[in-house]
C-alpha cells in the first residue's frame, strides 16, 4: 500500500505525528510499501510552533529512507500522477482553505493535486482513498458546503474529534483515538484497537 500524508496549516500537528508513528511499524513490516509526507509552508510553521520536535524527527526518518518528503510546490513527484499508484492520501490536519480548493477542483499545490488524483482515479477495480481530517470550529456554511462537495466526490470526511470512552490520560492518547479511526478507514486497524465499550 502506498500512502501519502498531507499536513496543512490548521492546528493539530500532533495528529499527523501520531499517524506517522503508527504507520512506521507497518512500513517496516512491509504492509505499507511507500510512506510519503507533504507539508505546506503554513503546515511547517504550525508544526514548529505546536510540536518543535516533530520536524527534526521527520527529517531523521526521511534521511533513513523510511518516509519520503515531497515539496508542496513540486509537481514532478509520484503522488501528482495517477499512474504512480498511490492508494491513499490523508490530509491531517486539513485546513478549510485546503478543503475549499479540493472541493473547487483547484490543484494549485501538490497536496490539492494529489487529492484531485485520488478522486479522479477512484474506481471499483482500484479504490483510491482520500481522507480529510478538518480541525476547525465552528464551521461556516461555506465550510460545510465544501466538505459536502468532497464527500459527494468520493472523499471521506473524518473530523479530528477525539473520543473519551477509552479514558485517555495524555494528549497523545486522545489524538490516537482519531488516528486509529484513520487507520481503520485505510484497512490498517492495528491489534489492540478498542471500540465502544470494548
Coordinates of N, CA and C in Angstrom, one line a residue:
X1 N 0.8 -1.2 0.0 CA 0.0 0.0 0.0 C 0.9 1.2 0.0
X2 N 0.5 2.2 -0.8 CA 1.3 3.5 -0.9 C 0.4 4.6 -0.3
X3 N 0.9 5.2 0.7 CA 0.2 6.2 1.5 C 0.9 7.5 1.5
X4 N 0.2 8.6 1.2 CA 0.8 10.0 1.4 C 0.0 10.7 2.5
X5 N 0.7 11.5 3.3 CA 0.1 12.3 4.3 C 0.4 13.7 4.0
X6 N -0.7 14.5 3.9 CA -0.6 16.0 3.7 C -0.8 16.7 5.0
X7 N 0.1 17.6 5.3 CA 0.0 18.4 6.5 C -0.2 19.8 6.2
X8 N -1.3 20.4 6.6 CA -1.6 21.8 6.2 C -1.5 22.7 7.5
X9 N -1.8 24.0 7.4 CA -1.6 24.9 8.4 C -2.7 25.0 9.5
X10 N -3.6 24.0 9.5 CA -4.6 24.0 10.6 C -3.9 23.5 11.9
X11 N -4.4 23.9 13.0 CA -3.8 23.4 14.3 C -4.1 21.9 14.4
X12 N -3.1 21.2 14.9 CA -3.3 19.7 15.1 C -2.2 18.9 14.5
X13 N -0.9 19.4 14.5 CA 0.2 18.7 14.0 C 0.3 17.4 14.8
X14 N -0.1 17.3 16.0 CA 0.0 16.1 16.8 C -0.7 14.9 16.1
X15 N -1.8 15.2 15.4 CA -2.5 14.1 14.7 C -1.6 13.5 13.6
X16 N -1.0 14.3 12.8 CA -0.1 13.9 11.8 C 1.1 13.1 12.3
X17 N 1.7 13.6 13.4 CA 2.8 12.9 14.0 C 2.4 11.6 14.5
X18 N 1.3 11.5 15.2 CA 0.9 10.2 15.8 C 0.5 9.2 14.6
X19 N -0.1 9.7 13.6 CA -0.4 8.8 12.4 C 0.9 8.3 11.8
X20 N 1.9 9.1 11.6 CA 3.2 8.6 11.1 C 3.8 7.6 12.0
X21 N 3.8 7.9 13.3 CA 4.4 6.9 14.3 C 3.7 5.6 14.2
X22 N 2.4 5.6 14.0 CA 1.7 4.3 13.9 C 1.9 3.6 12.5
X23 N 2.2 4.4 11.5 CA 2.4 3.8 10.1 C 3.8 3.3 10.0
X24 N 4.8 3.8 10.7 CA 6.2 3.4 10.5 C 6.4 1.9 10.8
X25 N 5.8 1.3 11.8 CA 6.0 -0.1 12.0 C 5.4 -0.9 10.9
X26 N 4.3 -0.4 10.3 CA 3.6 -1.1 9.2 C 4.5 -1.0 7.9
X27 N 5.2 0.2 7.8 CA 6.2 0.4 6.7 C 7.3 -0.6 6.9
X28 N 7.8 -0.8 8.1 CA 9.0 -1.7 8.3 C 8.6 -3.1 8.1
X29 N 7.3 -3.4 8.4 CA 6.8 -4.8 8.3 C 6.4 -5.1 6.8
X30 N 6.4 -4.1 6.0 CA 6.1 -4.4 4.6 C 4.6 -4.2 4.2
X31 N 3.7 -3.9 5.2 CA 2.3 -3.7 5.0 C 2.1 -2.4 4.2
X32 N 3.0 -1.4 4.4 CA 3.0 -0.1 3.7 C 4.2 -0.1 2.9
X33 N 4.0 -0.1 1.6 CA 5.2 -0.1 0.7 C 5.9 1.3 0.6
X34 N 5.1 2.3 0.5 CA 5.6 3.7 0.4 C 4.9 4.6 1.4
X35 N 5.6 5.4 2.1 CA 5.0 6.4 3.0 C 5.6 7.7 2.7
X36 N 4.8 8.7 2.3 CA 5.3 10.0 1.9 C 4.6 11.1 2.7
X37 N 5.3 12.2 2.8 CA 4.7 13.4 3.5 C 4.9 14.6 2.7
X38 N 3.9 15.4 2.7 CA 3.9 16.7 2.0 C 3.4 17.8 3.1
X39 N 4.2 18.8 3.3 CA 3.9 19.9 4.2 C 3.7 21.2 3.4
X40 N 2.6 21.9 3.7 CA 2.5 23.2 3.2 C 3.4 24.1 4.0
X41 N 3.7 25.3 3.5 CA 4.5 26.3 4.3 C 3.9 26.6 5.7
X42 N 2.5 26.8 5.6 CA 1.8 27.0 6.9 C 1.9 25.8 7.8
X43 N 1.8 24.6 7.2 CA 1.9 23.4 8.0 C 3.2 23.3 8.7
X44 N 4.3 23.7 8.0 CA 5.6 23.8 8.6 C 5.7 24.8 9.8
X45 N 5.1 25.9 9.6 CA 5.1 27.0 10.6 C 4.3 26.5 11.8
X46 N 3.1 25.9 11.6 CA 2.3 25.5 12.7 C 3.0 24.3 13.5
X47 N 3.6 23.4 12.7 CA 4.4 22.3 13.3 C 5.5 22.8 14.2
X48 N 6.2 23.8 13.7 CA 7.3 24.4 14.5 C 6.8 25.0 15.8
X49 N 5.6 25.6 15.7 CA 5.0 26.3 16.9 C 4.4 25.3 17.9
X50 N 3.7 24.3 17.3 CA 3.0 23.4 18.2 C 3.8 22.2 18.7
X51 N 4.7 21.7 17.8 CA 5.5 20.5 18.1 C 6.9 20.6 17.6
X52 N 7.7 21.5 18.2 CA 9.0 21.8 17.6 C 9.9 20.6 17.4
X53 N 9.6 19.5 18.1 CA 10.4 18.3 18.0 C 10.0 17.4 16.8
X54 N 8.8 17.8 16.2 CA 8.3 16.9 15.1 C 9.2 17.0 13.8
X55 N 9.5 18.2 13.4 CA 10.2 18.4 12.1 C 11.6 17.8 12.1
X56 N 12.4 17.9 13.2 CA 13.7 17.2 13.3 C 13.5 15.7 13.2
X57 N 12.4 15.2 13.9 CA 12.1 13.7 13.9 C 11.8 13.3 12.5
X58 N 11.0 14.1 11.8 CA 10.6 13.8 10.4 C 11.8 13.7 9.5
X59 N 12.7 14.7 9.7 CA 13.9 14.7 8.8 C 14.8 13.5 9.1
X60 N 14.8 13.0 10.3 CA 15.6 11.8 10.6 C 15.0 10.6 9.9
X61 N 13.7 10.5 9.9 CA 13.0 9.4 9.3 C 13.2 9.5 7.7
X62 N 13.2 10.7 7.2 CA 13.4 10.9 5.8 C 14.8 10.4 5.4
X63 N 15.8 10.9 6.2 CA 17.2 10.5 5.9 C 17.4 9.0 6.0
X64 N 16.7 8.3 6.8 CA 16.8 6.9 7.0 C 16.0 6.1 5.9
X65 N 15.3 6.9 5.0 CA 14.6 6.2 3.9 C 13.3 5.6 4.3
X66 N 12.8 5.9 5.5 CA 11.5 5.4 6.0 C 10.3 6.2 5.5
X67 N 10.5 7.5 5.3 CA 9.5 8.4 4.9 C 10.0 9.3 3.7
X68 N 9.3 9.4 2.6 CA 9.7 10.3 1.5 C 9.1 11.6 1.8
X69 N 9.8 12.7 1.7 CA 9.3 14.0 1.9 C 9.2 14.7 0.5
X70 N 8.1 15.2 0.1 CA 7.9 15.9 -1.2 C 7.6 17.4 -0.9
X71 N 8.2 18.2 -1.6 CA 7.9 19.7 -1.5 C 6.5 19.9 -2.1
X72 N 5.8 20.8 -1.4 CA 4.4 21.1 -1.8 C 4.3 21.9 -3.1
X73 N 5.5 22.4 -3.6 CA 5.4 23.1 -4.9 C 6.1 22.3 -6.0
X74 N 6.3 21.0 -5.7 CA 7.0 20.1 -6.7 C 6.0 19.1 -7.3
X75 N 5.5 19.4 -8.5 CA 4.6 18.6 -9.2 C 5.2 17.4 -9.9
X76 N 6.5 17.3 -9.9 CA 7.3 16.2 -10.5 C 7.6 15.2 -9.5
X77 N 6.6 14.8 -8.8 CA 6.7 13.7 -7.8 C 5.6 12.6 -8.1
X78 N 5.9 11.4 -7.6 CA 4.9 10.3 -8.0 C 3.5 10.6 -7.5
X79 N 3.3 11.2 -6.4 CA 1.9 11.4 -5.9 C 1.1 12.3 -6.7
X80 N 1.7 13.1 -7.6 CA 1.0 14.0 -8.5 C 0.4 13.3 -9.7
X81 N 0.7 12.0 -9.9 CA 0.2 11.3 -11.1 C -0.6 10.1 -10.7
X82 N -1.7 9.8 -11.3 CA -2.4 8.6 -11.1 C -1.7 7.4 -11.5
X83 N -0.8 7.5 -12.4 CA 0.0 6.3 -12.8 C 1.0 5.8 -11.8
X84 N 1.2 6.6 -10.7 CA 2.2 6.2 -9.7 C 1.6 5.2 -8.7
X85 N 0.2 5.1 -8.8 CA -0.4 4.0 -8.0 C -0.5 4.2 -6.5
X86 N -0.5 5.5 -6.0 CA -0.8 5.7 -4.6 C -2.2 5.3 -4.3
X87 N -2.3 4.7 -3.1 CA -3.6 4.1 -2.7 C -4.4 5.1 -1.9
X88 N -3.7 5.9 -1.1 CA -4.4 6.8 -0.2 C -3.7 8.1 0.1
X89 N -4.4 9.1 0.3 CA -3.9 10.4 0.8 C -4.7 10.8 2.0
X90 N -4.1 11.1 3.1 CA -4.7 11.5 4.3 C -4.2 13.0 4.5
X91 N -5.1 13.9 4.6 CA -4.7 15.3 4.9 C -5.1 15.6 6.3
X92 N -4.1 15.6 7.1 CA -4.3 15.7 8.6 C -3.2 16.6 9.2
X93 N -3.5 17.7 9.8 CA -4.9 18.3 9.8 C -5.1 19.0 8.5
X94 N -6.4 19.1 8.2 CA -6.8 19.7 6.9 C -7.4 21.1 7.2
X95 N -6.8 22.1 6.6 CA -7.3 23.5 6.8 C -8.6 23.7 5.9
X96 N -9.4 24.6 6.3 CA -10.6 24.9 5.5 C -10.2 25.5 4.1
X97 N -9.1 26.2 4.0 CA -8.6 26.7 2.7 C -8.3 25.5 1.8
X98 N -7.6 24.5 2.3 CA -7.3 23.3 1.5 C -8.5 22.6 1.1
X99 N -9.5 22.4 2.1 CA -10.7 21.7 1.8 C -11.5 22.5 0.7
X100 N -11.5 23.8 0.7 CA -12.1 24.6 -0.3 C -11.5 24.4 -1.7
X101 N -10.2 24.4 -1.7 CA -9.5 24.2 -3.0 C -9.8 22.8 -3.6
X102 N -9.8 21.8 -2.8 CA -10.1 20.5 -3.3 C -11.5 20.4 -3.8
X103 N -12.4 21.0 -3.0 CA -13.9 21.0 -3.4 C -14.1 21.7 -4.7
X104 N -13.3 22.8 -4.9 CA -13.4 23.5 -6.2 C -12.6 23.0 -7.3
X105 N -11.8 21.9 -7.1 CA -11.0 21.3 -8.2 C -9.8 22.2 -8.5
X106 N -9.3 23.0 -7.6 CA -8.2 23.9 -7.8 C -6.9 23.2 -7.3
X107 N -6.1 22.7 -8.2 CA -4.9 22.0 -7.9 C -3.7 22.9 -8.0
X108 N -3.6 23.8 -7.1 CA -2.5 24.8 -7.2 C -1.3 24.5 -6.4
X109 N -1.3 23.3 -5.7 CA -0.1 22.9 -5.0 C -0.2 21.3 -5.0
X110 N 0.9 20.7 -4.5 CA 1.0 19.2 -4.6 C -0.1 18.5 -3.8
X111 N -0.4 19.0 -2.6 CA -1.5 18.3 -1.8 C -2.8 18.4 -2.5
X112 N -3.2 19.5 -3.0 CA -4.5 19.6 -3.7 C -4.5 18.8 -5.0
X113 N -3.3 18.8 -5.7 CA -3.2 17.9 -6.9 C -3.3 16.4 -6.5
X114 N -2.7 16.0 -5.5 CA -2.7 14.6 -5.0 C -4.2 14.3 -4.6
X115 N -4.9 15.2 -4.0 CA -6.3 14.9 -3.7 C -7.1 14.8 -4.9
X116 N -6.8 15.6 -5.9 CA -7.5 15.5 -7.2 C -7.3 14.2 -7.8
X117 N -6.1 13.7 -7.7 CA -5.7 12.4 -8.3 C -6.5 11.3 -7.6
X118 N -6.6 11.3 -6.3 CA -7.3 10.3 -5.5 C -8.8 10.2 -6.0
X119 N -9.4 11.4 -6.2 CA -10.8 11.4 -6.6 C -11.0 11.0 -8.0
X120 N -10.1 11.4 -8.9 CA -10.3 11.1 -10.3 C -10.0 9.6 -10.6
X121 N -9.0 9.0 -9.9 CA -8.6 7.7 -10.2 C -9.4 6.6 -9.5
X122 N -10.3 7.0 -8.6 CA -11.1 6.1 -7.8 C -12.0 5.3 -8.6
X123 N -11.9 3.9 -8.5 CA -12.8 3.0 -9.3 C -13.0 1.8 -8.5
X124 N -14.1 1.0 -8.8 CA -14.3 -0.3 -8.1 C -13.1 -1.3 -8.3
X125 N -12.4 -1.1 -9.4 CA -11.3 -2.0 -9.6 C -10.0 -1.7 -8.9
X126 N -9.8 -0.4 -8.6 CA -8.6 0.1 -7.9 C -9.1 1.2 -7.0
X127 N -9.6 1.0 -5.8 CA -10.0 2.0 -5.0 C -8.9 3.0 -4.5
X128 N -9.2 4.2 -4.5 CA -8.2 5.2 -4.0 C -8.9 6.0 -2.9
X129 N -8.3 6.1 -1.8 CA -8.9 6.7 -0.6 C -8.3 8.1 -0.3
X130 N -9.2 9.1 -0.2 CA -8.9 10.4 0.2 C -9.6 10.7 1.5
X131 N -8.8 11.0 2.5 CA -9.4 11.3 3.8 C -9.0 12.7 4.2
X132 N -10.0 13.6 4.5 CA -9.7 14.9 5.1 C -10.1 14.9 6.5
X133 N -9.1 15.4 7.3 CA -9.3 15.5 8.8 C -9.4 17.0 9.2
X134 N -10.5 17.6 9.0 CA -10.6 19.0 9.3 C -10.4 19.3 10.8
X135 N -9.8 20.4 11.1 CA -9.6 20.8 12.5 C -10.0 22.2 12.6
X136 N -11.3 22.4 12.7 CA -11.8 23.8 12.7 C -13.1 23.8 13.4
X137 N -13.4 24.8 14.1 CA -14.7 25.0 14.8 C -14.9 26.5 15.2
X138 N -16.1 27.0 15.1 CA -17.3 26.4 14.4 C -17.1 26.4 12.9
X139 N -18.0 25.7 12.2 CA -18.0 25.5 10.8 C -19.0 26.5 10.2
X140 N -18.5 27.3 9.2 CA -19.5 28.2 8.5 C -20.2 27.3 7.4
X141 N -21.2 27.9 6.8 CA -22.0 27.3 5.8 C -21.0 27.0 4.6
X142 N -20.1 27.9 4.3 CA -19.1 27.6 3.2 C -18.3 26.4 3.5
X143 N -17.8 26.3 4.8 CA -17.0 25.1 5.1 C -17.9 23.8 4.9
X144 N -19.1 23.8 5.4 CA -20.0 22.7 5.3 C -20.2 22.3 3.9
X145 N -20.5 23.3 3.0 CA -20.7 23.0 1.6 C -19.5 22.4 0.9
X146 N -18.3 22.9 1.3 CA -17.1 22.4 0.7 C -16.8 21.0 1.1
X147 N -17.0 20.7 2.4 CA -16.8 19.3 2.9 C -17.8 18.4 2.3
X148 N -19.1 18.9 2.1 CA -20.1 18.0 1.5 C -19.7 17.7 0.0
X149 N -19.2 18.7 -0.7 CA -18.8 18.5 -2.1 C -17.7 17.5 -2.2
X150 N -16.7 17.5 -1.2 CA -15.6 16.5 -1.2 C -16.2 15.1 -0.9
X151 N -17.1 15.0 0.0 CA -17.8 13.7 0.3 C -18.5 13.2 -0.9
X152 N -19.3 14.1 -1.5 CA -20.1 13.7 -2.7 C -19.2 13.2 -3.8
X153 N -17.9 13.7 -3.9 CA -17.0 13.3 -4.9 C -16.3 12.0 -4.6
X154 N -16.5 11.5 -3.4 CA -15.9 10.2 -3.0 C -14.9 10.3 -1.9
X155 N -14.6 11.5 -1.4 CA -13.7 11.6 -0.3 C -14.3 11.3 1.1
X156 N -13.5 11.0 2.1 CA -14.0 10.7 3.4 C -13.7 11.9 4.3
X157 N -14.7 12.4 5.0 CA -14.5 13.5 6.0 C -14.4 12.9 7.4
X158 N -13.3 13.0 8.0 CA -13.0 12.4 9.3 C -12.5 13.5 10.2
X159 N -13.5 14.2 10.8 CA -13.0 15.4 11.7 C -12.1 14.9 12.8
X160 N -11.2 15.7 13.2 CA -10.2 15.4 14.3 C -11.0 15.6 15.6
X161 N -11.9 14.7 15.9 CA -12.7 14.8 17.2 C -12.3 13.6 18.0
X162 N -11.5 13.8 19.0 CA -11.1 12.7 19.9 C -12.3 12.1 20.6
X163 N -12.3 10.8 20.9 CA -13.3 10.2 21.8 C -12.7 10.0 23.2
X164 N -13.5 9.9 24.1 CA -13.1 9.8 25.5 C -13.5 8.6 26.3
X165 N -14.2 7.7 25.6 CA -14.7 6.5 26.3 C -13.5 5.5 26.6
X166 N -12.4 5.7 26.0 CA -11.2 4.9 26.4 C -10.4 5.5 27.6
X167 N -10.9 6.6 28.1 CA -10.3 7.3 29.2 C -8.8 7.7 28.9
X168 N -8.6 8.4 27.8 CA -7.2 8.8 27.5 C -6.6 9.7 28.6
X169 N -5.3 9.4 28.9 CA -4.7 10.1 30.0 C -3.7 11.2 29.6
X170 N -3.3 11.2 28.3 CA -2.4 12.2 27.7 C -3.0 12.7 26.4
X171 N -2.4 13.8 26.0 CA -2.8 14.3 24.7 C -2.5 13.3 23.5
X172 N -1.4 12.6 23.6 CA -1.1 11.6 22.6 C -2.2 10.5 22.6
X173 N -2.6 10.1 23.7 CA -3.6 9.0 23.8 C -5.0 9.5 23.2
X174 N -5.3 10.8 23.5 CA -6.5 11.4 22.9 C -6.4 11.5 21.4
X175 N -5.3 12.0 20.9 CA -5.0 12.1 19.5 C -5.1 10.7 18.8
X176 N -4.6 9.7 19.5 CA -4.7 8.3 18.9 C -6.1 7.8 18.7
X177 N -7.0 8.3 19.4 CA -8.4 7.9 19.2 C -8.9 8.3 17.8
X178 N -8.4 9.4 17.3 CA -8.6 9.9 15.9 C -7.8 9.1 14.9
X179 N -6.5 8.9 15.3 CA -5.6 8.2 14.4 C -6.0 6.8 14.1
X180 N -6.5 6.1 15.2 CA -7.0 4.8 15.0 C -8.2 4.7 14.1
X181 N -9.0 5.7 14.1 CA -10.1 5.8 13.1 C -9.6 5.9 11.7
X182 N -8.6 6.8 11.5 CA -8.0 6.9 10.2 C -7.4 5.6 9.7
X183 N -6.7 4.9 10.6 CA -6.1 3.6 10.2 C -7.2 2.6 9.8
X184 N -8.3 2.7 10.6 CA -9.4 1.8 10.3 C -10.0 2.0 8.9
X185 N -10.1 3.3 8.5 CA -10.6 3.7 7.2 C -9.6 3.2 6.1
X186 N -8.4 3.1 6.4 CA -7.4 2.6 5.4 C -7.3 1.1 5.4
X187 N -8.0 0.4 6.3 CA -7.9 -1.0 6.3 C -6.7 -1.5 7.1
X188 N -6.2 -0.7 7.9 CA -5.0 -1.0 8.7 C -5.2 -0.9 10.2
X189 N -6.3 -1.4 10.6 CA -6.6 -1.3 12.0 C -5.6 -2.2 12.8
X190 N -4.9 -1.6 13.7 CA -3.9 -2.3 14.5 C -4.5 -3.2 15.5
X191 N -3.8 -4.2 16.0 CA -4.3 -5.1 17.0 C -4.3 -4.2 18.3
X192 N -5.3 -4.5 19.2 CA -5.4 -3.7 20.4 C -6.3 -2.5 20.2
X193 N -6.9 -2.3 19.0 CA -7.9 -1.2 18.8 C -9.1 -1.4 19.6
X194 N -9.5 -0.4 20.4 CA -10.6 -0.5 21.2 C -11.8 0.3 20.7
X195 N -12.9 -0.3 20.4 CA -14.1 0.4 20.0 C -14.9 0.7 21.2
X196 N -16.2 1.1 21.0 CA -17.1 1.5 22.1 C -17.3 0.3 23.0
X197 N -17.0 0.5 24.3 CA -17.2 -0.5 25.4 C -16.5 -1.8 25.1
X198 N -15.4 -1.8 24.4 CA -14.6 -3.0 24.2 C -13.5 -3.1 25.2

